[in-house]
Protein backbone atom coordinates (compact mmCIF):
# COMPACT_ATOMS: atom_id res chain seq x y z
CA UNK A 1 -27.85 -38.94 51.67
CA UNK A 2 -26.64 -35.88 49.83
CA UNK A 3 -26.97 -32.41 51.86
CA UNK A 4 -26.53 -29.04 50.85
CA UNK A 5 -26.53 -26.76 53.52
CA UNK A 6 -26.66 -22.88 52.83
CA UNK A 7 -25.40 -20.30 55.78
CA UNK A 8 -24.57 -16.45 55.89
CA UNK A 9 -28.11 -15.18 55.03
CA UNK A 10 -29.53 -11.54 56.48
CA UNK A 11 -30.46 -8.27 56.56
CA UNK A 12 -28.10 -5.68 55.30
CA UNK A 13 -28.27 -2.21 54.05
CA UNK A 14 -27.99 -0.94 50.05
CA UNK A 15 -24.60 -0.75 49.35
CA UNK A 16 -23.62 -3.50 51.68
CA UNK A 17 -22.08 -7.34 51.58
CA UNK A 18 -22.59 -10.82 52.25
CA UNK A 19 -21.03 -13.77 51.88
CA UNK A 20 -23.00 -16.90 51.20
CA UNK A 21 -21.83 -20.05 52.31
CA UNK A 22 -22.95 -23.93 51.17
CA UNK A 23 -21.42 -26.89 52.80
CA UNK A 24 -22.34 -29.98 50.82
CA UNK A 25 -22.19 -33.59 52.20
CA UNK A 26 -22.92 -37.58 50.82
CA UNK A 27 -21.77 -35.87 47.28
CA UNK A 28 -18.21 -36.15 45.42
CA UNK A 29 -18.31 -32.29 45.81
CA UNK A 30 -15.46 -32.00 43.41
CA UNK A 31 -17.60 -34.35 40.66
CA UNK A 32 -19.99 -31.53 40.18
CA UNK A 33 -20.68 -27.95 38.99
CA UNK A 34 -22.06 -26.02 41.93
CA UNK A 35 -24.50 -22.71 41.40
CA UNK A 36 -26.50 -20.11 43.10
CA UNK A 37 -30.19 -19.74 42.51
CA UNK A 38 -32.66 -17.09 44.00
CA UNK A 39 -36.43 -17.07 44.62
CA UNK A 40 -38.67 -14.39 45.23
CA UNK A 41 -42.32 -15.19 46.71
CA UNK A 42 -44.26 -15.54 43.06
CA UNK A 43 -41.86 -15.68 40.35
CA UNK A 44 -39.52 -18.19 38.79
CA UNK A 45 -36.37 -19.33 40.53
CA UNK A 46 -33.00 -17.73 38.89
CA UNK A 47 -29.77 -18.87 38.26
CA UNK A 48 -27.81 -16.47 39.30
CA UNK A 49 -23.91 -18.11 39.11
CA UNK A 50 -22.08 -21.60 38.32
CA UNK A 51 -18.98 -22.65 38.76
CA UNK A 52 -17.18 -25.81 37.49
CA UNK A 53 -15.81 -28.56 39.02
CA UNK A 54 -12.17 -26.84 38.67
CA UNK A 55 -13.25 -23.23 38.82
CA UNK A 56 -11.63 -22.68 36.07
CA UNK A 57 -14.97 -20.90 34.82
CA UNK A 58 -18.02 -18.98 36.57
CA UNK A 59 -20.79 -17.61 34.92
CA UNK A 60 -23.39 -15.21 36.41
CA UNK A 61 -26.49 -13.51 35.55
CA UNK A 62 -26.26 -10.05 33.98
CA UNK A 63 -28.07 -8.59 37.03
CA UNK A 64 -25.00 -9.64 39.29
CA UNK A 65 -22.27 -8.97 36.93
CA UNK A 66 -19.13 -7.75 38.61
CA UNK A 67 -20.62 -7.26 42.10
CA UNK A 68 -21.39 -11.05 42.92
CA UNK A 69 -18.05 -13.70 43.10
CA UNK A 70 -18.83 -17.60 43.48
CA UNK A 71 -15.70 -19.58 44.71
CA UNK A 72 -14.99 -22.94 45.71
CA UNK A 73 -13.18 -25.19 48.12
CA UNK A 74 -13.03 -28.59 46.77
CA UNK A 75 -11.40 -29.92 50.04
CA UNK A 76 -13.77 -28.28 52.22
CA UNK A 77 -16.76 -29.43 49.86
CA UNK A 78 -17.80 -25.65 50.56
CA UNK A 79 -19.62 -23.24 48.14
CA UNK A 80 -19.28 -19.68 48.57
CA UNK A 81 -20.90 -16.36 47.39
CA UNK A 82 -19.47 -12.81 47.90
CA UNK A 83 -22.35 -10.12 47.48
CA UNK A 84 -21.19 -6.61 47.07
CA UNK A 85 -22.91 -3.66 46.44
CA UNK A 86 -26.13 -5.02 47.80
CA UNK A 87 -29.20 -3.38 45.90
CA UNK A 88 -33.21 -4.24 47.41
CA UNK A 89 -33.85 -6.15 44.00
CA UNK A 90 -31.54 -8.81 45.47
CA UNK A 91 -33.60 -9.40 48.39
CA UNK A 92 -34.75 -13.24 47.54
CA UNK A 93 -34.57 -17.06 49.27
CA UNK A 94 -31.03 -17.96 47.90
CA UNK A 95 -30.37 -21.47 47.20
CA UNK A 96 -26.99 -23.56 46.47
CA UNK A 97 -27.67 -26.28 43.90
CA UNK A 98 -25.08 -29.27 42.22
CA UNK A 99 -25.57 -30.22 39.07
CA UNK A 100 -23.05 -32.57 36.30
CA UNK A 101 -22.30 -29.18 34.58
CA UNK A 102 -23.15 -25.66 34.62
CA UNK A 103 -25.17 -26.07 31.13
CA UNK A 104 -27.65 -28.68 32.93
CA UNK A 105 -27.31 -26.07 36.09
CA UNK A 106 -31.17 -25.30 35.38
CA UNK A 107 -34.28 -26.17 37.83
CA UNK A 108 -35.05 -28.82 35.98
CA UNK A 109 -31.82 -30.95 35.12
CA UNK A 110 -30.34 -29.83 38.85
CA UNK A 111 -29.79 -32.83 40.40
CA UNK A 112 -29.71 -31.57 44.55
CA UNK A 113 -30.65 -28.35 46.13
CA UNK A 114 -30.14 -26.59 49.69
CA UNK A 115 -32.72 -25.27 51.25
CA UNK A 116 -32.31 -21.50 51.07
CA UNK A 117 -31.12 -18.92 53.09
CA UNK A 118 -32.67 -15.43 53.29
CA UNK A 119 -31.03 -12.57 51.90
CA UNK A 120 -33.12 -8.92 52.52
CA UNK A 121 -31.63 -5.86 51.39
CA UNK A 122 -32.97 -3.05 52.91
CA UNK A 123 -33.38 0.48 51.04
């Protein structure tokens, strides 16, 4: 049974960091591109990085550009998501998903999801 399991969620001031963490188990971790989604409450889940199996390359949505980094650990089968520079428009359920690779790293071709950890950025 494959698990994704997201940790590191909070509440943290503009300006301010997290670090997202996703430990994945019953998965070849290293088999897979892993990404970060977010959710708000009403609107359409967003990709917001991918990285591939190697991490030899990360992509990320133009609202996180240069103040979110996605790494990996392939031995550790562990995700992770530095947040810098914090801003209330990040505030959303954040969700690790695997898929084969980062171009079928969409909500519908994703193959397994976590199940979110809160992130609320406070003004």
């Amino acid at each position: 049974q494959v698990q994704l399991v997201e940790s590191g969620g909070g509440v943290v001031q503009a300006g301010g960091s997290l670090r997202l963490s996703c430990t994945a188990s019953g998965l070849t971790f290293a088999n897979y591109a892993m990404g970060w989604f977010r959710q708000v409450p009403g609107k359409e889940r967003e990709r917001v990085s991918c990285i591939t199996w190697s991490s030899s390359s990360t992509y990320y949505a133009d609202s996180v550009k240069g103040r979110f980094t996605a790494s990996r650990d392939n031995a550790k089968k562990t995700l992770y998501l530095q947040m810098n520079s914090l801003k209330p428009e990040d505030t959303a359920m954040y969700y690790c998903a695997a898929a084969s690779i980062c171009s079928s790293m969409n909500t519908i071709q994703t193959q397994y999801w976590g199940q979110g950890t809160q992130v609320t950025v406070s003004s």
